[in-house]
Each structure stands twice: as structure tokens, then as C-alpha cells.
PDB file of C-alpha atoms and ligand atoms in Angstrom:
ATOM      1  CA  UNK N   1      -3.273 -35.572  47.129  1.00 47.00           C
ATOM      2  CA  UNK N   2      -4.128 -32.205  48.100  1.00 51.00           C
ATOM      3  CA  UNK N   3      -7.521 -31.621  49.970  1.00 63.00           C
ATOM      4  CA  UNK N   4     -10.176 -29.900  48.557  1.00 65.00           C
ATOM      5  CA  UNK N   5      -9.447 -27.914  51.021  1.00 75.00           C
ATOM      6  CA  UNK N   6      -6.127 -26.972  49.863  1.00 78.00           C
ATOM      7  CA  UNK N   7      -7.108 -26.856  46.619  1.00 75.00           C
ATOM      8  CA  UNK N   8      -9.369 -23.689  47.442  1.00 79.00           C
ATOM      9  CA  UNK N   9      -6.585 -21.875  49.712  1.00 80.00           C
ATOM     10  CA  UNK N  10      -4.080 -21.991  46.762  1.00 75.00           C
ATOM     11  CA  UNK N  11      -6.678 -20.358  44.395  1.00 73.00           C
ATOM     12  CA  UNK N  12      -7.175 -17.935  46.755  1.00 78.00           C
ATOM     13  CA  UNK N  13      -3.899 -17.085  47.644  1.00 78.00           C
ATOM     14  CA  UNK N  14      -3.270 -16.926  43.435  1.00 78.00           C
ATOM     15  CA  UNK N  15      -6.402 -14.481  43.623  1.00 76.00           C
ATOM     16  CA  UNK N  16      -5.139 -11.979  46.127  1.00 78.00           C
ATOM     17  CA  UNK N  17      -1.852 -11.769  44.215  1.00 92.00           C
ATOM     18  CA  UNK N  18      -2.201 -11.566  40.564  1.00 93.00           C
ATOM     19  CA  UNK N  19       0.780 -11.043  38.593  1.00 96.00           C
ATOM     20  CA  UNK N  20      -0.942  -7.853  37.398  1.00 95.00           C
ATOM     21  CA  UNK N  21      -4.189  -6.409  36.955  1.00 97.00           C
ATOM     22  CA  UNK N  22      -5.263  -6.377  33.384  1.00 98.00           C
ATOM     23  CA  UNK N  23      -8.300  -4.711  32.515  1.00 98.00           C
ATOM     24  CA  UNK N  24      -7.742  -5.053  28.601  1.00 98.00           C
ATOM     25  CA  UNK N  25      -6.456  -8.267  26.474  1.00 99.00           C
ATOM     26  CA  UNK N  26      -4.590  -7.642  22.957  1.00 99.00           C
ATOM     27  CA  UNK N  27      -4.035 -10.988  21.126  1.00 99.00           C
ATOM     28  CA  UNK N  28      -1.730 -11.569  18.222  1.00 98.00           C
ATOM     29  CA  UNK N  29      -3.195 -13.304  15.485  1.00 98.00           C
ATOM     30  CA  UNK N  30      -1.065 -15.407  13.214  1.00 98.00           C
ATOM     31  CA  UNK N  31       0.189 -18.714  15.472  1.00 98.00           C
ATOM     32  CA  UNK N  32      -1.992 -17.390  18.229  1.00 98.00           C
ATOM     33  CA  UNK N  33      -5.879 -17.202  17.259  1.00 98.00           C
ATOM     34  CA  UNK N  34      -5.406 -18.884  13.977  1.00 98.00           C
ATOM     35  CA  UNK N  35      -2.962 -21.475  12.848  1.00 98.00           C
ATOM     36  CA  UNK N  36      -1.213 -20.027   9.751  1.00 98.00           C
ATOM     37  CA  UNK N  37       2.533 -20.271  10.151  1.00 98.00           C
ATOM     38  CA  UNK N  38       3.056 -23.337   9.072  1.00 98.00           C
ATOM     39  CA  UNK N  39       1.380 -22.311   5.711  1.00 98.00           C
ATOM     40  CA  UNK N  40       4.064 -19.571   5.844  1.00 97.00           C
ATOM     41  CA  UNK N  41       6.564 -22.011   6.457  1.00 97.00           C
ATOM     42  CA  UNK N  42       5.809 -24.598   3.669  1.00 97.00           C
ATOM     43  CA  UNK N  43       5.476 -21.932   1.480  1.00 97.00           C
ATOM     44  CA  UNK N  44       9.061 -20.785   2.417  1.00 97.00           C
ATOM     45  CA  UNK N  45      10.871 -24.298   2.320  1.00 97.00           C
ATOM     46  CA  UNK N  46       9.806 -24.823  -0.821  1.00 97.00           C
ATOM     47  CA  UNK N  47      10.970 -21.450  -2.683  1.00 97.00           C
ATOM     48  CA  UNK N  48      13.997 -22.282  -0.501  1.00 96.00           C
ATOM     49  CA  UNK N  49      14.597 -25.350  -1.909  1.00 96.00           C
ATOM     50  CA  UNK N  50      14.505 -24.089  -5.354  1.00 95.00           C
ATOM     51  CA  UNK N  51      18.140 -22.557  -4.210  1.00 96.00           C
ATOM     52  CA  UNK N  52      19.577 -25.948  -2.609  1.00 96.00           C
ATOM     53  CA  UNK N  53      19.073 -24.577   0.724  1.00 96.00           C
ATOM     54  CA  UNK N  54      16.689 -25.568   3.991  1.00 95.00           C
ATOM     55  CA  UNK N  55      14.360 -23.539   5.859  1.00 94.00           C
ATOM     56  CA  UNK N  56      15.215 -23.726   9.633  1.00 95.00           C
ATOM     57  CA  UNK N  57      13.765 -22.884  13.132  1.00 95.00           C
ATOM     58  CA  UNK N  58      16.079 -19.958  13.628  1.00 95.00           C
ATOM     59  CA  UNK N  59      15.528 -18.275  10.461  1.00 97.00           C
ATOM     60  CA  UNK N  60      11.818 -18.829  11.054  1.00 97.00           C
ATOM     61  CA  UNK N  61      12.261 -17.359  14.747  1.00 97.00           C
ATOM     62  CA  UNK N  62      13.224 -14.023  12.870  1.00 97.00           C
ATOM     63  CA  UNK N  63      10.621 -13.898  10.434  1.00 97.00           C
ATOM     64  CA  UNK N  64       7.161 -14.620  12.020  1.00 96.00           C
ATOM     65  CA  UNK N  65       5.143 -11.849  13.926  1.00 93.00           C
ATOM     66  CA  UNK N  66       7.018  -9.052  11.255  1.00 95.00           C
ATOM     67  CA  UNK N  67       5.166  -7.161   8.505  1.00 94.00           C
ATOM     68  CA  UNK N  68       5.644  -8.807   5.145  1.00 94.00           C
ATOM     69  CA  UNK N  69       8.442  -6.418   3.627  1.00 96.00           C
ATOM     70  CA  UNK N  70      10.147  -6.510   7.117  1.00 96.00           C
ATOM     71  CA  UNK N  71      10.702 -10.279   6.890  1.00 97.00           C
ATOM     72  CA  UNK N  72      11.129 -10.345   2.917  1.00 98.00           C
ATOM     73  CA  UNK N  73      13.841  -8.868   3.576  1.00 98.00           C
ATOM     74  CA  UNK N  74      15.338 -11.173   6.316  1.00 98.00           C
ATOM     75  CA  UNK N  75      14.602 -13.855   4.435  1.00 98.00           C
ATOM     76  CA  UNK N  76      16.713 -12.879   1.339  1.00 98.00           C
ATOM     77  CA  UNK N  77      19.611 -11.477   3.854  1.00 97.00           C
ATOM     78  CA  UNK N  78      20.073 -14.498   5.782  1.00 97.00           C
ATOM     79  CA  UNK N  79      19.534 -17.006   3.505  1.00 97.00           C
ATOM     80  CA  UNK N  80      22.680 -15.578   1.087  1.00 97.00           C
ATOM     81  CA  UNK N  81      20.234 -14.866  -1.970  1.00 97.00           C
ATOM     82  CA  UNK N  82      21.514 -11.365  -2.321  1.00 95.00           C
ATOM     83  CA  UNK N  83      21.297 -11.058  -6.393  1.00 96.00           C
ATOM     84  CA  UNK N  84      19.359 -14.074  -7.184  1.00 97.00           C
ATOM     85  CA  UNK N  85      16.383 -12.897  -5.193  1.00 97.00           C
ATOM     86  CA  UNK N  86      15.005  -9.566  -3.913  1.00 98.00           C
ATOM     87  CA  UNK N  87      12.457  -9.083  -1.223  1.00 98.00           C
ATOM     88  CA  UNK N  88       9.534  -8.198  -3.473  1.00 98.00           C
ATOM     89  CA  UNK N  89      10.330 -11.472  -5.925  1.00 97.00           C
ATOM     90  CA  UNK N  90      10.021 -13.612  -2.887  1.00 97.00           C
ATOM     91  CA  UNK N  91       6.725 -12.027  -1.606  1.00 97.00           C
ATOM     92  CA  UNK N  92       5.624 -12.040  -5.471  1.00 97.00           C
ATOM     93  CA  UNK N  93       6.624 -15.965  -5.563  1.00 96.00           C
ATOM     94  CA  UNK N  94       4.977 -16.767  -2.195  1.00 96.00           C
ATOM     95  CA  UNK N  95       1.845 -14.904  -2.744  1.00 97.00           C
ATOM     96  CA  UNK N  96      -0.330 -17.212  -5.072  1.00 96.00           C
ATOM     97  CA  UNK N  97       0.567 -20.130  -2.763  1.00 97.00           C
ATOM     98  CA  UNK N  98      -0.630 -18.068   0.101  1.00 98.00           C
ATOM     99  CA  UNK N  99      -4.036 -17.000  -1.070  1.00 98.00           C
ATOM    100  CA  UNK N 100      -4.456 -20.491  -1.512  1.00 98.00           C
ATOM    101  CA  UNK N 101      -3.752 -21.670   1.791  1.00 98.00           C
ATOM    102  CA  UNK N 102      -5.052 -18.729   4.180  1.00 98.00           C
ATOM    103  CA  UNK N 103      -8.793 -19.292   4.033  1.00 98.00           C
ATOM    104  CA  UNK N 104      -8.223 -23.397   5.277  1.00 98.00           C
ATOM    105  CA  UNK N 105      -6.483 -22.064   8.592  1.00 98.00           C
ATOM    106  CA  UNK N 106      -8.324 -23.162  11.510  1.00 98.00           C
ATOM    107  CA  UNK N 107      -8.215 -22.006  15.026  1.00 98.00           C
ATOM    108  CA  UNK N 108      -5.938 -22.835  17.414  1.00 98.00           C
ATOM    109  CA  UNK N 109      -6.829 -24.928  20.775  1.00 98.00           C
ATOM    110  CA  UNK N 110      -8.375 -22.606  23.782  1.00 98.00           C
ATOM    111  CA  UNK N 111      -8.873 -20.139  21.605  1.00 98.00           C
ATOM    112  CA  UNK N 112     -12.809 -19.911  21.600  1.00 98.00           C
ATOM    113  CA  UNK N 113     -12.691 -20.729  24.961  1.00 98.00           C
ATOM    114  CA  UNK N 114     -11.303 -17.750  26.081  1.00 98.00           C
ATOM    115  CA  UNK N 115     -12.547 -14.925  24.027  1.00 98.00           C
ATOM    116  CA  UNK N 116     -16.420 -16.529  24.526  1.00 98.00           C
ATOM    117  CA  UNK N 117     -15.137 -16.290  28.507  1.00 98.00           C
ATOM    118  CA  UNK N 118     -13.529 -12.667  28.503  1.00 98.00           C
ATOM    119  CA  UNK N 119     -16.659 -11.244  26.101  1.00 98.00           C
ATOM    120  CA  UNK N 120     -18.929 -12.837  28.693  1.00 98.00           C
ATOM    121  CA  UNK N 121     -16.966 -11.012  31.398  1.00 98.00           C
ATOM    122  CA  UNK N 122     -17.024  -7.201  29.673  1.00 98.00           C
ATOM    123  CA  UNK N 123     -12.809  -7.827  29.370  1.00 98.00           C
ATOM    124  CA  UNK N 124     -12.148  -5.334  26.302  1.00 98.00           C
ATOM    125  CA  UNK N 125     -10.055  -7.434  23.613  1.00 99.00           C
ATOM    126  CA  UNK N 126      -8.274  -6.378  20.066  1.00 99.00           C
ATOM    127  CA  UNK N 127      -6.199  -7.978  17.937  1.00 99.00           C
ATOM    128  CA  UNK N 128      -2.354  -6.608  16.848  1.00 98.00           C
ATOM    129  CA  UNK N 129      -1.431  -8.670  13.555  1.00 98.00           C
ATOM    130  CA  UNK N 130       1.767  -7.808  11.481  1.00 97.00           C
ATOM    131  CA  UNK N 131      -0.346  -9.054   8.117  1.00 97.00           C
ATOM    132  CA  UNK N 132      -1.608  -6.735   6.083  1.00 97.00           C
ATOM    133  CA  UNK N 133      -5.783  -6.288   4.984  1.00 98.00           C
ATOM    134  CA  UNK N 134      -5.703  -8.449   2.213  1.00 97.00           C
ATOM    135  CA  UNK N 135      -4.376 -11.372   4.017  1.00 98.00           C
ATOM    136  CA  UNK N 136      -6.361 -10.443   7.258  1.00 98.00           C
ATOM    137  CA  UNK N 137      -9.550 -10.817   5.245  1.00 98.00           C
ATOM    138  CA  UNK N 138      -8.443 -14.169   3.159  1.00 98.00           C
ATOM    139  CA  UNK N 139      -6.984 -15.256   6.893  1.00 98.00           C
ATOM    140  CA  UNK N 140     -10.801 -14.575   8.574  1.00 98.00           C
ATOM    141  CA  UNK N 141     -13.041 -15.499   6.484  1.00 98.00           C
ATOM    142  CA  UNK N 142     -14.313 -18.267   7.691  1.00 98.00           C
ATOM    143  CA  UNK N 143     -13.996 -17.048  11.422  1.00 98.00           C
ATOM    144  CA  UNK N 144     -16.192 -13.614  11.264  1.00 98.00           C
ATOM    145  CA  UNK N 145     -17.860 -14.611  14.689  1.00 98.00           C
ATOM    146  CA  UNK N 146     -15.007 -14.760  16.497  1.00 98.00           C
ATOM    147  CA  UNK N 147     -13.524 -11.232  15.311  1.00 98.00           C
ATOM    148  CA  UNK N 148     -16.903  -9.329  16.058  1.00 98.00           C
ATOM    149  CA  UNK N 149     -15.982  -9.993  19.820  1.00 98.00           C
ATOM    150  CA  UNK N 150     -12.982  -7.619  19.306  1.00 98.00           C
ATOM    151  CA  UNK N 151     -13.436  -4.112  19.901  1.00 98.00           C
ATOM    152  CA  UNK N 152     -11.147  -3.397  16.750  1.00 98.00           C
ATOM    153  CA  UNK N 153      -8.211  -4.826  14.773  1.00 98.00           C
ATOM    154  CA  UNK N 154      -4.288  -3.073  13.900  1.00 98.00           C
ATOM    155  CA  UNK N 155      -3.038  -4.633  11.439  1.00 98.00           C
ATOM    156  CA  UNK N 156       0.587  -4.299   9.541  1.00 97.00           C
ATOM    157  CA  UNK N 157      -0.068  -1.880   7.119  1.00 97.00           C
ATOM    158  CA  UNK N 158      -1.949   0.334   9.551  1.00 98.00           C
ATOM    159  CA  UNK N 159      -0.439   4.061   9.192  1.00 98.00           C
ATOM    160  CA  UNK N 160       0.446   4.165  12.722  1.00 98.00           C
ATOM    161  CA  UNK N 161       2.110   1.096  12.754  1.00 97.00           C
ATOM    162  CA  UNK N 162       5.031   2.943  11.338  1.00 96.00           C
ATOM    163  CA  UNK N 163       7.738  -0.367  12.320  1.00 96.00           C
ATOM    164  CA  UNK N 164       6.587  -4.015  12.626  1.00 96.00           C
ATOM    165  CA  UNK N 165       7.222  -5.635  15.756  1.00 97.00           C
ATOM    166  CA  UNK N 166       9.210  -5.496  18.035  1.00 98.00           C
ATOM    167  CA  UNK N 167       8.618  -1.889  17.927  1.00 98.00           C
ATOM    168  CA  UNK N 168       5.908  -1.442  20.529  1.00 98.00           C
ATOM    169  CA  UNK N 169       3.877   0.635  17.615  1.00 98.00           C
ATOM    170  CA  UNK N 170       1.455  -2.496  16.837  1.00 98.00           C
ATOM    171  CA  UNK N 171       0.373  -2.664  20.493  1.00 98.00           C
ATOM    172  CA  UNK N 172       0.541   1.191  21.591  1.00 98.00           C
ATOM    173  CA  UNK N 173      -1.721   1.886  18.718  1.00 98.00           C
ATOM    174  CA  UNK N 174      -4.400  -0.845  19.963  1.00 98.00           C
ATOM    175  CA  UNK N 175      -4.176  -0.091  23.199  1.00 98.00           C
ATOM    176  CA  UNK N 176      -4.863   3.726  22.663  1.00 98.00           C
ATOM    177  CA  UNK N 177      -8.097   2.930  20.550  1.00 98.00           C
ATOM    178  CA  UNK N 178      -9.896   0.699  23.504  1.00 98.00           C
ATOM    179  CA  UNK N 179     -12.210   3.295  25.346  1.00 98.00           C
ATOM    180  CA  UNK N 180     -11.208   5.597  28.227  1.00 97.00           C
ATOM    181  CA  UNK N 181      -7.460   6.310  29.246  1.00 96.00           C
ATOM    182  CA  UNK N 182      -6.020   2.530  29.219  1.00 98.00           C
ATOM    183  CA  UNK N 183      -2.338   2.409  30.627  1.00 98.00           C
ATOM    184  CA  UNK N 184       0.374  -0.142  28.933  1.00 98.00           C
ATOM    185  CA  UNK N 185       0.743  -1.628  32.898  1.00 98.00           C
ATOM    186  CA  UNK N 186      -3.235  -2.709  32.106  1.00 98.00           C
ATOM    187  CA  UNK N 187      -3.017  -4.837  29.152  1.00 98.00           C
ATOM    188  CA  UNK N 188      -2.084  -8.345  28.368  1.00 99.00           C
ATOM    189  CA  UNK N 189      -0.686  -9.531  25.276  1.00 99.00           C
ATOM    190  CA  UNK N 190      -1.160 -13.176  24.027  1.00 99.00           C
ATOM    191  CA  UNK N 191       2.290 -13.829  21.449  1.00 98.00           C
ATOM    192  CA  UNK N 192       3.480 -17.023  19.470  1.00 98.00           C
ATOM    193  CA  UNK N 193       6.587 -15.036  18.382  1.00 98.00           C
ATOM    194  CA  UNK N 194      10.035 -13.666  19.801  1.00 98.00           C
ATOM    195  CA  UNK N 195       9.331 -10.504  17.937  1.00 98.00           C
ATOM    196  CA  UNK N 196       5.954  -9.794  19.283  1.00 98.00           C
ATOM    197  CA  UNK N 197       7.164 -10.771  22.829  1.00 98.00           C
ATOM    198  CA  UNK N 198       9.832  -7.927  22.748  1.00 98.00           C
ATOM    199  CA  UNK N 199       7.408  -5.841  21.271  1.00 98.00           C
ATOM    200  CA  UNK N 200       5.154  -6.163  23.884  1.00 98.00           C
ATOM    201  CA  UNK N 201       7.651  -5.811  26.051  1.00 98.00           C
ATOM    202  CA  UNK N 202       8.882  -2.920  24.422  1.00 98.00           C
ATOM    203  CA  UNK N 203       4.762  -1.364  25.075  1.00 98.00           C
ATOM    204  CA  UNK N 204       5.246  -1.818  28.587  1.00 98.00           C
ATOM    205  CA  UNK N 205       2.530  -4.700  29.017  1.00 98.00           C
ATOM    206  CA  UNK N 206       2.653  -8.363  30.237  1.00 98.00           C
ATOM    207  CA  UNK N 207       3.224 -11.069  27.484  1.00 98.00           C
ATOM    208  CA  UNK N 208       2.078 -14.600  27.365  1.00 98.00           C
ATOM    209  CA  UNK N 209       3.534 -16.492  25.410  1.00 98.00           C
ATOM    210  CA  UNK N 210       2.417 -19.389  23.374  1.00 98.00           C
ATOM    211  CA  UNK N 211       5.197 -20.903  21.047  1.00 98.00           C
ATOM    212  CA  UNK N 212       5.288 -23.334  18.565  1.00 97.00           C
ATOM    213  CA  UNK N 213       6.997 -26.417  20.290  1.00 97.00           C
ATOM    214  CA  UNK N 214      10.071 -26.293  17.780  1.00 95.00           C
ATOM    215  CA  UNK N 215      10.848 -22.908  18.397  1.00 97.00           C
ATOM    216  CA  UNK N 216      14.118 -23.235  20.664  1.00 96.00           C
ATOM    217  CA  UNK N 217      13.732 -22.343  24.312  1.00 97.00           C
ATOM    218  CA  UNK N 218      15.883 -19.623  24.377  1.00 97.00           C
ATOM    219  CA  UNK N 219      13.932 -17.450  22.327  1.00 97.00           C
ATOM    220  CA  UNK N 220      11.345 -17.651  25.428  1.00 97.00           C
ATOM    221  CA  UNK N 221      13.172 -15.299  27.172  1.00 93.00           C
ATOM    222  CA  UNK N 222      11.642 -12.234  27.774  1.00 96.00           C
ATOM    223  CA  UNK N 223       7.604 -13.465  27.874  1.00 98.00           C
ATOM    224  CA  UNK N 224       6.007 -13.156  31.622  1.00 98.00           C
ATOM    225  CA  UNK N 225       4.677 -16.624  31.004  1.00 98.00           C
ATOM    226  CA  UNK N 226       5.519 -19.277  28.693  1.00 98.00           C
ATOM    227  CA  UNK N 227       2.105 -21.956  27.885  1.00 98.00           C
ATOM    228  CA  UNK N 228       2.168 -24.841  25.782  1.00 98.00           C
ATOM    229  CA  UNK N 229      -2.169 -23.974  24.431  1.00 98.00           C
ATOM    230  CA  UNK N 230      -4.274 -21.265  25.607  1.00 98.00           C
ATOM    231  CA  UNK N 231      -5.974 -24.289  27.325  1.00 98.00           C
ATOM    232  CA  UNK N 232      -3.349 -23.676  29.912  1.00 98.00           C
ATOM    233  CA  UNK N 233      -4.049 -19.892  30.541  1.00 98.00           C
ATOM    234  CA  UNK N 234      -5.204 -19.537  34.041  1.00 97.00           C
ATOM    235  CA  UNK N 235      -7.546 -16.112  33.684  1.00 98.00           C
ATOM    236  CA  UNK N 236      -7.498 -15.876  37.729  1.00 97.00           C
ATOM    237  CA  UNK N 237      -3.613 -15.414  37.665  1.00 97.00           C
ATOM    238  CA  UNK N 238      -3.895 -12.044  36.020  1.00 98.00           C
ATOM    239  CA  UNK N 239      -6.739 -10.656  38.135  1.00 98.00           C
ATOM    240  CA  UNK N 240      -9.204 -11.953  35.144  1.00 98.00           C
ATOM    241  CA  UNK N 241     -12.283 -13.168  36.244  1.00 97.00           C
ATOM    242  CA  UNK N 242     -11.867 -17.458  36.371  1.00 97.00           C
ATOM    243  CA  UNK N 243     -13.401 -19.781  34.799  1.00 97.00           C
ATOM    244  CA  UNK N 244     -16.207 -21.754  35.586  1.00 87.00           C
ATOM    245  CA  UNK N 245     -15.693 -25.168  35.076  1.00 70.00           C
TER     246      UNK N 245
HETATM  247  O1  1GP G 301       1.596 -10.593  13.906  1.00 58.57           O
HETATM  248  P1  1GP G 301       1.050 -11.916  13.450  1.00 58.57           P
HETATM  249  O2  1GP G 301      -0.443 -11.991  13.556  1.00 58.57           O
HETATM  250  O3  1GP G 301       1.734 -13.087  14.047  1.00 58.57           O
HETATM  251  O4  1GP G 301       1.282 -11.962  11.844  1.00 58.57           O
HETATM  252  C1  1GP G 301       2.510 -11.842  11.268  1.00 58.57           C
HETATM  253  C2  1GP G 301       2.540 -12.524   9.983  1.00 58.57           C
HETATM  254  O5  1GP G 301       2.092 -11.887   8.891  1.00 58.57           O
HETATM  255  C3  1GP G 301       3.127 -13.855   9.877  1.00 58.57           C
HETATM  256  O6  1GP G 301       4.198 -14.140  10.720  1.00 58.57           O
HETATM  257 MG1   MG G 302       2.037 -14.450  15.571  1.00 58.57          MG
END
């Protein structure tokens, strides 16, 4: 077992050499701060089922993180329903079910954690969500407190979000309303999907990622750092002030 000792050299050592210095944190909201894909994805099997087919990992891999019409549209392509289906009947179909669902979601684990912890350090946060304001307001309701720690909110249909991710738009756009002259090398995204990865990526930031455990492996590829909860994020790594427990 390693000494105390020890214990306090490797934390130093991690200290002096972060694997960047953020001064600004953008999360992603949907399968990040709240827990709403799987509404997505129930919602989804079962207009899939309607056409004898089943709604898989890699089709959802394409569709989360993207703005609604963006991944209406993948959804009819790959699942074959050209003709039976088009983009705006599925979001029609899926949207009652939906509004239903979305003000249930909860939060996901380590998420209060850390916002309370960067808020109580002065870290300047946003969030970059590929829904749109109606869903953003049926998605929050019930977590208000939480979103008054961000210093703003892009969402999908924002006009300068002119592609959903993995352009870089979402998170170029909340990084150039923060205050003062923020660069892209400065900020640290928090993802659940591929797309938002790449798009942060794509920004020129750093990307954790936190995926859903089904989600294959090889669509980790291109995140800084791969967690299994936000529980896991080690603030000290980035040159974020620790915690202290
Ligand atoms: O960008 P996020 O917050 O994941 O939202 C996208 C979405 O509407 C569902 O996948
Ligand atoms: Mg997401």
C-alpha cells in the first residue's frame, strides 16, 4: 500500500503537470447533466417496432448529441423507412411521448458535485445542448438551481448554431459568450456522445467523455479522457482547483 507519503507526491506531481489548463468548463446536457436518452431511446424502439425492426447501439451512437431534424433524418435513412416515414412524421410521432417523459429526468451521478465545486471556485461554466427551447425548458424544470450556476445556455436551435454537432458551432458559440477573450485551448468539454466528442474536438478544446456503458468502445476514440460517472473526474488533473474531501 502506498504511503501517505506517496500518496501526496503523486498528487503533486499530477498538479505540476495538468493535461491542460482550463479556465472555462462547457458541459453537454442530454446523457451528461441530466439522464434523458434513454427516454429518447424507448421512445425510438417502440415507433421502430411498429416497422418489424430493432433499435440498436450503433444507430443510437449516430443519433444522440444531434439537433432533432439532424437525427430525424438518420433515423429514417438508416433504418430503410424511406417512403413509409419522413423525418418530420417521426419527430411528430415521438413528440407527445416525449413531453411526457422529459420533466421525470433526473440528474446524473457527480453531477451536483461538481458544478456546486467549480461555482464555489469562480470556474466559468455553460451548457452546449443540441435540443431545442421547448424541450430545454420541459427537460429543466425541475432542476432551475442547478442551471442558474451557468453563465448561459446554446442550445440547438440557437441562430449561430448553424450545424449540430460535430460541427464545432455549438461549442465556439459558448465559448465566445463567457467574458473576456477565452481561447478554445482553455475550455473543457464534458460529452456522453461520439458526435459531441468530435465536435469538441473539432472547437479545439479537451473532451471528457462520459458514455453510456453500452455504447461500443470504439466510438471512444477521439475523447482526451474516457470516465465511467463524473464521480470519477479528477478536477486537479486539468489544473482545476481539487476537491476537498
Ligand atoms: O446535445 P445534447 O444535450 O446531448 O442533446 C441532444 C439531444 O437532443 C438528444 O440526443
Ligand atoms: Mg449528450
Amino acid at each position: 500500500m502506498a504511503s501517505a507519503g506517496a500518496d501526496e507526491a503523486a498528487a503533486a506531481a499530477v498538479a505540476a503537470q495538468p493535461r491542460a489548463a482550463i479556465s472555462h468548463v462547457i458541459f453537454d446536457m442530454d446523457g451528461l447533466l441530466l439522464d434523458t436518452e434513454g427516454f429518447y431511446t424507448e421512445v425510438q424502439e417502440k415507433i421502430l417496432a411498429r416497422y418489424g425492426k430493432v433499435f440498436d447501439w450503433s444507430l443510437k451512437a449516430k443519433m444522440m448529441g444531434k439537433k432533432a431534424a439532424e437525427s430525424a433524418r438518420i433515423f429514417v435513412d438508416e433504418c430503410g423507412l424511406d417512403g413509409l416515414l419522413t423525418p418530420e412524421q417521426f419527430l411528430e410521432e415521438r413528440e407527445s411521448m416525449l413531453q411526457a417523459l422529459f420533466p421525470s429526468c433526473t440528474k446524473l451521478p457527480g453531477v451536483l458535485r461538481l458544478i456546486h465545486h467549480l461555482h464555489a471556485n469562480g470556474i466559468p461554466m455553460a451548457v452546449a445542448t443540441g435540443s431545442h427551447k421547448r424541450h430545454f425548458a420541459l427537460k429543466t424544470q425541475n432542476h432551475q438551481v442547478m442551471f442558474s450556476l451557468m453563465h448561459h445556455v446554446v442550445m440547438g436551435d440557437d441562430p449561430e448554431v448553424k450545424a449540430g454537432k460535430p460541427s464545432p458551432d455549438i461549442f465556439l458559440a459558448a465559448m465566445r459568450r463567457f467574458e473576456g477573450n477565452v481561447e478554445p485551448s482553455k475550455c473543457l468539454v464534458f460529452e456522453d456522445a461520439p458526435s459531441g466528442v468530435a465536435a469538441a474536438k473539432n472547437a479545439g478544446m479537451s473532451a471528457v467523455m462520459v458514455p453510456d456503458p453500452r455504447l461500443d468502445v470504439s466510438y471512444h476514440k477521439g475523447a482526451d479522457q474516457v470516465l465511467c460517472s463524473l464521480l470519477d473526474f479528477k478536477p486537479i488533473e486539468w489544473g482545476l482547483p481539487p476537491f476537498n474531501e
